[in-house]
CSV table of C-alpha atoms and ligand atoms in Angstrom, one decimal:
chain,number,residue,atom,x,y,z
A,25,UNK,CA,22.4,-12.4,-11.8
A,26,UNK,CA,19.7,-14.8,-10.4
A,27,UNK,CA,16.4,-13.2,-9.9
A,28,UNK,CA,14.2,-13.2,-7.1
A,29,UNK,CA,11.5,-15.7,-7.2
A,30,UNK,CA,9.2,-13.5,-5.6
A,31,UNK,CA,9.4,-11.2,-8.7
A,32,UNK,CA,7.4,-13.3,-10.8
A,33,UNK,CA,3.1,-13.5,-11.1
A,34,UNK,CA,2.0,-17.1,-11.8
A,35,UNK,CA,1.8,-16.3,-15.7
A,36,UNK,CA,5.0,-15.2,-15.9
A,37,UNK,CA,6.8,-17.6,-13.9
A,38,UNK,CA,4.5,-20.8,-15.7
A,39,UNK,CA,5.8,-19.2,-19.3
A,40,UNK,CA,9.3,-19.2,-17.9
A,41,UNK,CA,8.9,-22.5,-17.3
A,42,UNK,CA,7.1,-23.8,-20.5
A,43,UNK,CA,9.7,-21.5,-22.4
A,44,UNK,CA,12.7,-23.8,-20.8
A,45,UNK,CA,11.1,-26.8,-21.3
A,46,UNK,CA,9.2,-27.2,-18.1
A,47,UNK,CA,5.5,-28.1,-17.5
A,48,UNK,CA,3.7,-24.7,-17.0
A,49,UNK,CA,1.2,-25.8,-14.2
A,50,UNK,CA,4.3,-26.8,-12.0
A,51,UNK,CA,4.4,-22.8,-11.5
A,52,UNK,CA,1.4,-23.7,-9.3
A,53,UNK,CA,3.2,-26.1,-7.5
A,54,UNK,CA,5.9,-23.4,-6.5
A,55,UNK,CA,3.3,-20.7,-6.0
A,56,UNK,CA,1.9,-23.3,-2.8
A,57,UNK,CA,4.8,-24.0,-1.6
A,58,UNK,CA,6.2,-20.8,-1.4
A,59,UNK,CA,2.9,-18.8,-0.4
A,60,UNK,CA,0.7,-21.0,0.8
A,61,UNK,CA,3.1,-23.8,2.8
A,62,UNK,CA,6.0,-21.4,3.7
A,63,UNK,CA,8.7,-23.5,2.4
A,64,UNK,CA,11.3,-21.5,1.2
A,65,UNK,CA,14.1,-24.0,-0.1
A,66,UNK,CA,13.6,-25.6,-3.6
A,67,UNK,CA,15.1,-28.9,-2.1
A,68,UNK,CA,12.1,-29.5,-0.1
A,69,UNK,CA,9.6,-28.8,-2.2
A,70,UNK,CA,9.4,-32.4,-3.0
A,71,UNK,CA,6.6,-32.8,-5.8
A,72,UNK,CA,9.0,-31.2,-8.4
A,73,UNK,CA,11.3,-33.0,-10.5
A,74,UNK,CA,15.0,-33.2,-9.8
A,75,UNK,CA,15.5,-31.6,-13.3
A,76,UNK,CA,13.0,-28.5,-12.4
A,77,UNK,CA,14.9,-28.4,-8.7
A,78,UNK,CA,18.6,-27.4,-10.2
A,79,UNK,CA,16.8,-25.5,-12.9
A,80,UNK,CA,15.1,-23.5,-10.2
A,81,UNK,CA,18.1,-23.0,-7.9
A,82,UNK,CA,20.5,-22.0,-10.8
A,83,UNK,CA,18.1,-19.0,-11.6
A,84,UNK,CA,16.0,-17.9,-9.1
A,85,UNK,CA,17.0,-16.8,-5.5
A,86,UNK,CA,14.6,-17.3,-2.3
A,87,UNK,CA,15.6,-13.7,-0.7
A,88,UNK,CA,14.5,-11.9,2.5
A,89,UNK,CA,13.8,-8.5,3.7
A,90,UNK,CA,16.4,-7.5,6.5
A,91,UNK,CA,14.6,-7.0,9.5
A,92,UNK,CA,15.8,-3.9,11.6
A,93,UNK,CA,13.7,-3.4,13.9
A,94,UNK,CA,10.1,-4.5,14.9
A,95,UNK,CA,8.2,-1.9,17.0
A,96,UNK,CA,4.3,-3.0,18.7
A,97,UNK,CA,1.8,-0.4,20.0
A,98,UNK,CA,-0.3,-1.1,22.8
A,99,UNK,CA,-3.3,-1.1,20.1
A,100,UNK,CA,-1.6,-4.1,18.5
A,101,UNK,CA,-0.1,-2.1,15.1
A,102,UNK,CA,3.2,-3.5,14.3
A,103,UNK,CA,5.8,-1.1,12.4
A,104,UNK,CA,8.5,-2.9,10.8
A,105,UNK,CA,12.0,-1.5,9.4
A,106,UNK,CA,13.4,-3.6,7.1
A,107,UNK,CA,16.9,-2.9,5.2
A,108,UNK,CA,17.5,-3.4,1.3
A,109,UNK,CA,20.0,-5.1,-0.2
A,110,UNK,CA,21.0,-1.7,-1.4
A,111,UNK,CA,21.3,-0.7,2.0
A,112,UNK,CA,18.2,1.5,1.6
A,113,UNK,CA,15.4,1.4,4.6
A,114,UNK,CA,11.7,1.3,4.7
A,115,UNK,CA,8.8,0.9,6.7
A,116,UNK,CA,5.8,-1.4,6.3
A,117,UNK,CA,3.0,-1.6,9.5
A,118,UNK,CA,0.2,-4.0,10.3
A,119,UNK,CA,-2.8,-2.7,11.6
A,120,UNK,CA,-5.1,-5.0,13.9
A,121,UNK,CA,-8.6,-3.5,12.9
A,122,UNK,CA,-12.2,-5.2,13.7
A,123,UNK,CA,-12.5,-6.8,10.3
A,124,UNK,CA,-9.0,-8.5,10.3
A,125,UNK,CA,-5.0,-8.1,9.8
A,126,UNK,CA,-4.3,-4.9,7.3
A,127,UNK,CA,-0.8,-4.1,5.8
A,128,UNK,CA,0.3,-1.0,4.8
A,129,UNK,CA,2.6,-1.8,2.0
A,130,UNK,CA,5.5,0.8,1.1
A,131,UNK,CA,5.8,1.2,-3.2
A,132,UNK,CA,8.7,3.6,-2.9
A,133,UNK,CA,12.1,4.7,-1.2
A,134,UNK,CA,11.1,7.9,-0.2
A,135,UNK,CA,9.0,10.1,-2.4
A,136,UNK,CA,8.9,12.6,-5.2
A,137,UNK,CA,5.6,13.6,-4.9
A,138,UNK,CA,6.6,16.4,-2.7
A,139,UNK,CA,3.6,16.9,-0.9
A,140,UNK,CA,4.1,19.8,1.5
A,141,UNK,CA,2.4,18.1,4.6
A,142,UNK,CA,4.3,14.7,4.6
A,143,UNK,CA,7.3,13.4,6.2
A,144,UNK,CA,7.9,10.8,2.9
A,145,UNK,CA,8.9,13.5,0.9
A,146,UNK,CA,11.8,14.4,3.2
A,147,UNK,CA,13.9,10.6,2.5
A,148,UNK,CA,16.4,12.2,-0.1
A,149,UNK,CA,17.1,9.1,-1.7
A,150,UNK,CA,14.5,8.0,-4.0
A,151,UNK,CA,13.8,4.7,-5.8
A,152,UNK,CA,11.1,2.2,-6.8
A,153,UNK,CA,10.6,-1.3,-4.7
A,154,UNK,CA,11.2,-4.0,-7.0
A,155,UNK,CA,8.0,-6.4,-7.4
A,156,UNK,CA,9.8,-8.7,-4.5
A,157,UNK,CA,10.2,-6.2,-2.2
A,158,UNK,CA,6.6,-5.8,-1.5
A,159,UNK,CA,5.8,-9.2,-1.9
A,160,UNK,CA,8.2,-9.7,0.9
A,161,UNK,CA,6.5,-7.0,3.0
A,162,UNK,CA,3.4,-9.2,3.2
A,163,UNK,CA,5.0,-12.9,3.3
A,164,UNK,CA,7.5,-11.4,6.5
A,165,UNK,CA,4.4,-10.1,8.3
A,166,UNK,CA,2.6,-13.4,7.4
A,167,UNK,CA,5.3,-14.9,9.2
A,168,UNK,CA,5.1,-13.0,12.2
A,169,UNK,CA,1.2,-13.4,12.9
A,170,UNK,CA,1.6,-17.2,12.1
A,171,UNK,CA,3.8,-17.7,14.7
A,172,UNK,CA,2.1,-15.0,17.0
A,173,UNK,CA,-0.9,-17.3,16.7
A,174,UNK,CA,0.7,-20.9,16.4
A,175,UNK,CA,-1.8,-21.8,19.1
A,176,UNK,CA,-4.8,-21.1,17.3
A,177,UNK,CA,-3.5,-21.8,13.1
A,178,UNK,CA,-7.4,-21.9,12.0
A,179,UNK,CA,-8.2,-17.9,13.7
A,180,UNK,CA,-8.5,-15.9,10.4
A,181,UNK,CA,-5.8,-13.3,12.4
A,182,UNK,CA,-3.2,-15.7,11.6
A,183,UNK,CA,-2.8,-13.9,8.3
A,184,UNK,CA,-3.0,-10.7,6.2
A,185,UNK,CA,-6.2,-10.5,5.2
A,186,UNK,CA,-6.6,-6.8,3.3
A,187,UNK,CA,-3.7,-4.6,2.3
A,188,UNK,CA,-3.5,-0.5,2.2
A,189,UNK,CA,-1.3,0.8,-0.4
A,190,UNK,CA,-0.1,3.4,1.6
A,191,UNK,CA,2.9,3.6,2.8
A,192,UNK,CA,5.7,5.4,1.6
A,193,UNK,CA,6.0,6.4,-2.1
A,194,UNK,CA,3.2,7.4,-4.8
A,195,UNK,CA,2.1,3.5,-6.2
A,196,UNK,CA,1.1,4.6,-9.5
A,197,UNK,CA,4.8,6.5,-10.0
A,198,UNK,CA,5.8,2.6,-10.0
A,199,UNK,CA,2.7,1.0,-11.2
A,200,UNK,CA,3.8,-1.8,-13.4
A,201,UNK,CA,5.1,-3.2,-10.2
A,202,UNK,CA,2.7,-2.6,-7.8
A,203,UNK,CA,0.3,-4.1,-10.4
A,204,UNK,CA,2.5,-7.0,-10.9
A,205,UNK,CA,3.0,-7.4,-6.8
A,206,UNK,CA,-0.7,-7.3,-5.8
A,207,UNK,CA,-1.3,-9.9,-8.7
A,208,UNK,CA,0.9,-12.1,-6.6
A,209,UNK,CA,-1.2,-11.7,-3.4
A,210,UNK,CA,-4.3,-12.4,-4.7
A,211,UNK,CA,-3.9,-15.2,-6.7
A,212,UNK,CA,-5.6,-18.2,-5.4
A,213,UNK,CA,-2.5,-20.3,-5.5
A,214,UNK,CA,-0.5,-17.7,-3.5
A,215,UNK,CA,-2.1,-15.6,-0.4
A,216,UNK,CA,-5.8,-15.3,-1.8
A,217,UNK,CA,-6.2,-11.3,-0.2
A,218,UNK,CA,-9.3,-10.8,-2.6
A,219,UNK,CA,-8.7,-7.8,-4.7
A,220,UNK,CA,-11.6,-5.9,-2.2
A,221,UNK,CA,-9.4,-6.4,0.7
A,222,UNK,CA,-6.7,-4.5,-1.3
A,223,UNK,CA,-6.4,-0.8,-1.6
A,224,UNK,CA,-4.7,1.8,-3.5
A,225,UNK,CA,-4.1,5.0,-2.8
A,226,UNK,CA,-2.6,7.9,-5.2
A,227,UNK,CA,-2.4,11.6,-4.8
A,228,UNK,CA,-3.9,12.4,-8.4
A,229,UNK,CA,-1.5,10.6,-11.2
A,230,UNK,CA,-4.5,10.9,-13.8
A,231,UNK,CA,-3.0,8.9,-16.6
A,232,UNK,CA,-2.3,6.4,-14.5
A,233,UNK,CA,-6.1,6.2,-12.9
A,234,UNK,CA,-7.0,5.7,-16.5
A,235,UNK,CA,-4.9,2.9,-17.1
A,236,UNK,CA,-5.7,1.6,-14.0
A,237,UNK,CA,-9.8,2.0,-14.6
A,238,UNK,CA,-9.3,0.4,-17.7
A,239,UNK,CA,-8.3,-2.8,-16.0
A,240,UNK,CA,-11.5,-3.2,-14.5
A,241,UNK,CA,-10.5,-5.1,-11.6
A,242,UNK,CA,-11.9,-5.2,-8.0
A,243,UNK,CA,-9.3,-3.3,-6.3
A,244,UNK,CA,-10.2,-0.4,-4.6
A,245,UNK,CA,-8.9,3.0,-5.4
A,246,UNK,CA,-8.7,5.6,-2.9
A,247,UNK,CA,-7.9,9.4,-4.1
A,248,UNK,CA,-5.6,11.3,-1.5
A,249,UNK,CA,-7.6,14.9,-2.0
A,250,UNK,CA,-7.1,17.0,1.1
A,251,UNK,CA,-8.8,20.3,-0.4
A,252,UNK,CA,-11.9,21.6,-1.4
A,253,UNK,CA,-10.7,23.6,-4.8
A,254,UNK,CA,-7.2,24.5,-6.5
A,255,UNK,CA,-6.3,27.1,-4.7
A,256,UNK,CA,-5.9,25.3,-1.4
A,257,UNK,CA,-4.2,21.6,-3.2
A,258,UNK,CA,-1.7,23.7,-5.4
A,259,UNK,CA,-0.4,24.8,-1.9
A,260,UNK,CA,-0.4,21.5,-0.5
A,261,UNK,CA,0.4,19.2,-3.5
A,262,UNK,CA,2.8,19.6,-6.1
A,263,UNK,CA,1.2,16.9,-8.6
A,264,UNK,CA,-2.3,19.4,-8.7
A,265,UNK,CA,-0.3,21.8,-11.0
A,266,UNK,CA,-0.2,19.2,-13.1
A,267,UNK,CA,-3.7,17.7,-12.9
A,268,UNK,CA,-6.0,20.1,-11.4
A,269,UNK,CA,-8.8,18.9,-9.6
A,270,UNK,CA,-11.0,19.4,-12.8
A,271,UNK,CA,-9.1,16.8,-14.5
A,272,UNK,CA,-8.3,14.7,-11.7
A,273,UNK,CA,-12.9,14.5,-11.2
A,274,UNK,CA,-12.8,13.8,-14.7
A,275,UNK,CA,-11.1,10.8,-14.3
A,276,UNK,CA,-12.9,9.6,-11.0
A,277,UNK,CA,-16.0,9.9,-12.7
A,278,UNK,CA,-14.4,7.9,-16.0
A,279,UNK,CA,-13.2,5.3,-13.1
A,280,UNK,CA,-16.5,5.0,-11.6
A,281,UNK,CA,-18.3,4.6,-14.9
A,282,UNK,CA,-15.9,2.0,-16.5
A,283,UNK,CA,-15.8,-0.1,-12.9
A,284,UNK,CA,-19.1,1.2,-11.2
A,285,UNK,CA,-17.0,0.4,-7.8
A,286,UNK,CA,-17.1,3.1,-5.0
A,287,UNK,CA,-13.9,5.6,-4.5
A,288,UNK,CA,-12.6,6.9,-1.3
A,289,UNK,CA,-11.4,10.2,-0.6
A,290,UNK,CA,-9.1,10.7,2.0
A,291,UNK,CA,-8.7,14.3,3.6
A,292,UNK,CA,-6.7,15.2,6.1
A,293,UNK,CA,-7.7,17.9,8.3
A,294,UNK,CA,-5.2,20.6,8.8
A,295,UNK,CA,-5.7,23.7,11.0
A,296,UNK,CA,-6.6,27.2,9.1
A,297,UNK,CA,-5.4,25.3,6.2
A,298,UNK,CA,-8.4,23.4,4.7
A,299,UNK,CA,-11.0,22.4,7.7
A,300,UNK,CA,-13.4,25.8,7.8
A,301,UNK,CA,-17.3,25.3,7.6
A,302,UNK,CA,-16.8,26.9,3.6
A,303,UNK,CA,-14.6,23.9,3.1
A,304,UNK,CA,-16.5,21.6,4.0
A,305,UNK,CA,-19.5,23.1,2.1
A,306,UNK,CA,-17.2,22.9,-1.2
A,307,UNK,CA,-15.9,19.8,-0.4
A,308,UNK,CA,-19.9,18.3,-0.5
A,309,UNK,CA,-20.3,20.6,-4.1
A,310,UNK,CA,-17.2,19.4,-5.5
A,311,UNK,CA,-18.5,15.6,-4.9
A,312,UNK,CA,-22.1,15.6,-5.4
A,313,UNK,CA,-23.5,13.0,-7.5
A,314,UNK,CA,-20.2,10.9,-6.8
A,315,UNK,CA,-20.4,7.1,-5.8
A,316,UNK,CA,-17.4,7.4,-2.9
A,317,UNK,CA,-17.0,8.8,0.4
A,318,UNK,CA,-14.6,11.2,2.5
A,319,UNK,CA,-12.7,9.3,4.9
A,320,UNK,CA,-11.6,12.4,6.9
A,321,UNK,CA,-8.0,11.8,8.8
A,322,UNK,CA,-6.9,13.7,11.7
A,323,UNK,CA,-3.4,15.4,10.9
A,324,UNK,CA,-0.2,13.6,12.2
A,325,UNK,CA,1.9,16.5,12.5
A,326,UNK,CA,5.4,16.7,11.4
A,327,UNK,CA,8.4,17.9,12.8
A,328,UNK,CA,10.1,19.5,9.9
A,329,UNK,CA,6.6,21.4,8.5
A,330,UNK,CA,4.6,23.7,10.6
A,331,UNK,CA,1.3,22.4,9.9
A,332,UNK,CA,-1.0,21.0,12.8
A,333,UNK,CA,-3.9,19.0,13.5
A,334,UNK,CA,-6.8,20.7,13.1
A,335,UNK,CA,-9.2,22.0,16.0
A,336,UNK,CA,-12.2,21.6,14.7
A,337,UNK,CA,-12.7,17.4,12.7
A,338,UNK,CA,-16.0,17.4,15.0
A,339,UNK,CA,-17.2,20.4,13.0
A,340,UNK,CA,-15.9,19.5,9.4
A,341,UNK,CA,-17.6,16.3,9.7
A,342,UNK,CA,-21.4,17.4,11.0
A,343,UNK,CA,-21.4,19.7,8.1
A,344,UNK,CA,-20.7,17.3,5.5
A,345,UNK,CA,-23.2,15.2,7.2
A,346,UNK,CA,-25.7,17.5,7.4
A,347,UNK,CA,-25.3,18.2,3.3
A,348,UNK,CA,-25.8,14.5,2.8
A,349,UNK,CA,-21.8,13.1,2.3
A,350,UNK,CA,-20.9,9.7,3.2
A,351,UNK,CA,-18.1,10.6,5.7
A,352,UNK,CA,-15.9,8.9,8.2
A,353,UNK,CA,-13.1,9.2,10.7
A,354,UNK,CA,-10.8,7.6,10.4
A,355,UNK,CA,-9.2,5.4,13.4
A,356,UNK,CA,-5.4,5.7,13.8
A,357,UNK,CA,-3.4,3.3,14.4
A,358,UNK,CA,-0.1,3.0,16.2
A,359,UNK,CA,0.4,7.0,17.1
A,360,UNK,CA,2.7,6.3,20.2
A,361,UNK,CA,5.3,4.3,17.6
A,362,UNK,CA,5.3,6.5,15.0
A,363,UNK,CA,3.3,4.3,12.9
A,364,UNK,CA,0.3,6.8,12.0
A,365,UNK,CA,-0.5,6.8,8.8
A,366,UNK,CA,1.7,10.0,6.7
A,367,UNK,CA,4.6,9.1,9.5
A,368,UNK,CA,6.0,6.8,8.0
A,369,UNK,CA,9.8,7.5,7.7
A,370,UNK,CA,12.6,5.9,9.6
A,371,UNK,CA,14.3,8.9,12.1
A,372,UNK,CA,16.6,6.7,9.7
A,373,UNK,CA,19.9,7.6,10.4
A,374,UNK,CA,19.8,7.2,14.1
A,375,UNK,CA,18.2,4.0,14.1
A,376,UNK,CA,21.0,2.5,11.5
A,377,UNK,CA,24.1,3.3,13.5
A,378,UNK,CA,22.4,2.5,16.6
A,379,UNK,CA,21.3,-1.3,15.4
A,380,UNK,CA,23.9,-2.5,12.9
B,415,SAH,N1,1.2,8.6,-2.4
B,415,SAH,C1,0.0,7.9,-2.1
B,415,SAH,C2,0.0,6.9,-1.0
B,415,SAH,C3,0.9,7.2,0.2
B,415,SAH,S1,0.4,8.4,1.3
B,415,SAH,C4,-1.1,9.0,-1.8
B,415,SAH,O1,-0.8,10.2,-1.8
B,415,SAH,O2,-2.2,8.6,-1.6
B,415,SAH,C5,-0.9,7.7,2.2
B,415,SAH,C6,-1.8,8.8,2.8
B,415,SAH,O3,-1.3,9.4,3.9
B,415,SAH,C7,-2.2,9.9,1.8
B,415,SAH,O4,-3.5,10.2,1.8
B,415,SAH,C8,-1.4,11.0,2.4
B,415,SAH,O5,-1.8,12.2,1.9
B,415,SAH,C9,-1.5,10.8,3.8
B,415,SAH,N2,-0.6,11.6,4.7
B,415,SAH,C10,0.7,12.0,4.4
B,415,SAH,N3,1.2,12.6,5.4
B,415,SAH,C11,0.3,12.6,6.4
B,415,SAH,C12,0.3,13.1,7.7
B,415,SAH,N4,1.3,13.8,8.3
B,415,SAH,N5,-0.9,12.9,8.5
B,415,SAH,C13,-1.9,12.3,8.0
B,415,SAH,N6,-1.9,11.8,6.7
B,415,SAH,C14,-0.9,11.9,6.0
C-alpha cells in the first residue's frame, strides 16, 4: 500500500530517495513544495525530474484529514473535527494568543492514561495517530489561517507559529511518532515552528522523559502534576502508581540537568480535591530549587465525573507567590465551544450521524 508522504522527516524521505536511485537533496525540493508552497500534486512540482515524478506518485499518497466540522469562539479559538480514514474522530484547536497562532495537536484516539478528571479517557476506542496524522493537523489549520488572512500573506498570523502537545492522548505512549512528527514541523525546509514554540506535555511516563532528556533538544516539556504528594495523584492519576512523584522529580531534575531548559508544571485546580492553603504550601516544598514554574489551570468540569472547578485559584496562587513560586494562570481558550483545554472529546456520536 502507498504511504503517506507526510509520514516521512527529511532524513528519511532523502535516504528513500538515494536508496532508489534518486538524488537525496531533491527530498528538499518536496519538503518546499509541500510545506512551504502548498502544492500538493507531484505533477506540479515542476523542478523534479519526470523519472522522480512517477516514482513519487507510484509510492507515496498526498492524503487529507476529513474535515467534520469546524467550530470558532468569539475569542478567535478554532476546534476542528476531523475523521480518519479508519472512521475514527478527533479534535485539534487553534488558539489566537498575544504571541501568535498555537495548535493543540491530538497524539492519540482517545486515551489509556485513565486519569480520573478528564473527558479523553472516556473515547473507548484507543489508538496511536500515525506520524501523518498530526502533520496534517498543522498543514489543515495552516490552510485555514492562510486563507483567513489572504489580504494581509506577510502578518505572522497567517501561520502556526508554536504548537501545544496537548490534546487528546498521552504523546510519550506514542513517542517515536510524535518525535518523528514535530521533526517535520520544525525543519527549516518544512514549517520552521522553532523547537521553543513547540511543547510537550506528559502526565509522568518517566522512561520516556529520560529518553526524551537525552535528546537534548529545544523543545519544551511540560509535566501534567495536579497534586502536591502521592496520596492526592494516586487518586487522580493512574500512571503515579507506577512512577510516584519521587521518581517522576528524579527525572525532572535529570531533564533539567542534561538540557538546563525550564519545565512547566501544569495543575489544575479542583475543589476540596487538591487547591487548600496546605497544598499549595507542599506544592512550593515539593518544587523548591526547581528551574520551572506552575502554570495553574482552572478546572473544566466534566459531565461524566463529579469534580468541579475549584473556589478558591485566587487563594492557591497568592500563597505560592508569597513562598516565592513562579506561578501563572492560565488563559482559557474557547470555553463556550467546548474547546477548553481537558475537553477535548467529540460528544462524538451525535455529531457523526448528524453530519455525514
Ligand atoms: N497526556 C498529556 C497531554 C494531554 S492532556 C498530559 O497528561 O499532559 C493536556 C492537559 O489537560 C493535561 O495537563 C491534563 O491533565 C489537562 N486536563 C485534562 N482534563 C482537564 C480538565 N477537565 N480541565 C482542565 N485541564 C484538564
Amino acid at each position: 500500500m502507498k504511504k503517506s508522504i507526510f509520514n516521512y522527516t527529511l532524513d528519511k524521505l532523502g535516504l528513500f530517495l538515494e536508496e532508489n536511485g534518486f538524488k537525496k537533496y531533491s527530498a528538499k525540493q518536496i519538503f518546499n513544495w509541500l510545506y512551504v508552497k502548498n502544492v500538493l500534486d507531484f505533477e506540479q512540482m515542476t523542478n523534479l525530474s519526470k523519472d522522480l515524478k512517477v516514482f513519487l506518485s507510484n509510492n507515496f499518497i498526498i492524503n487529507h484529514l476529513n474535515m467534520l466540522v469546524s467550530e470558532e469562539s468569539h475569542d478567535g479559538t478554532i476546534k476542528l473535527l476531523f475523521m480518519l480514514d479508519d472512521k475514527r474522530t478527533i479534535e485539534t484547536v487553534l488558539m489566537s494568543q498575544k504571541y501568535g497562532q498555537s495548535v493543540c495537536v491530538t497524539t492519540q484516539v482517545g486515551c489509556k492514561m485513565a486519569c480520573k478528571f478528564c473527558a479523553s479517557g472516556l473515547i473507548k476506542t484507543e489508538r496511536n495517530l500515525e506520524i501523518h496524522e498530526m502533520v496534517l493537523q498543522i498543514l489543515t489549520i495552516n490552510n485555514i489561517l492562510r486563507e483567513k488572512y489572504k489580504d494581509d500573506p506577510d502578518n505572522p498570523r497567517s501561520r502556526v507559529s508554536h504548537i501545544v502537545v496537548m490534546g487528546i492522548g498521552e504523546p510519550f505512549d506514542n513517542f517515536d511518532n510524535v518525535w518523528d512528527f514535530v521533526n517535520i514541523v520544525n525543519n527549516d525546509h518544512s514549517f520552521n515552528i522553532g523547537a521553543r514554540h513547540i511543547t510537550i506535555s506528559t502526565c509522568g511516563v518517566v522512561p520516556k522523559i529520560i529518553e526524551f532528556a537525552n535528546l537534548n533538544s529545544q523543545v519544551n516539556l511540560a509535566i501534567s502534576l495536579h497534586a502536591p504528594n502521592n496520596e492526592i495523584r494516586n487518586k487522580l492519576m493512574p500512571i503515579n502508581k507506577a512512577y510516584p512523584i519521587e521518581k517522576l522529580f528524579e527525572a525532572v531534575k535529570y531533564y533539567i540537568n542534561k538540557t538546563n531548559r525550564r519545565i512547566t508544571f501544569e495543575y489544575i485546580l479542583i475543589e476540596d480535591i487538591n487547591d487548600s492553603e496546605e497544598n499549595a504550601r507542599e506544592l512550593a516544598k515539593l518544587i523548591k530549587g526547581i528551574n520551572g514554574y506552575v502554570n495553574l489551570i482552572p478546572y473544566n468540569e466534566v459531565e461524566e465525573n463529579p469534580f468541579k472547578r475549584s473556589t478558591k485559584i485566587s487563594q492557591f496562587f497568592s500563597v505560592l507567590r508569597k513562598l516565592n513560586v513562579n506561578a501563572i494562570l492560565r488563559k482559557e481558550f474557547g470555553n463556550d465551544i467546548n474547546a477548553a483545554c481537558g475537553q477535548l472529546r467529540a460528544k462524538r456520536e451525535g455529531i457523526i450521524k448528524n453530519e455525514i
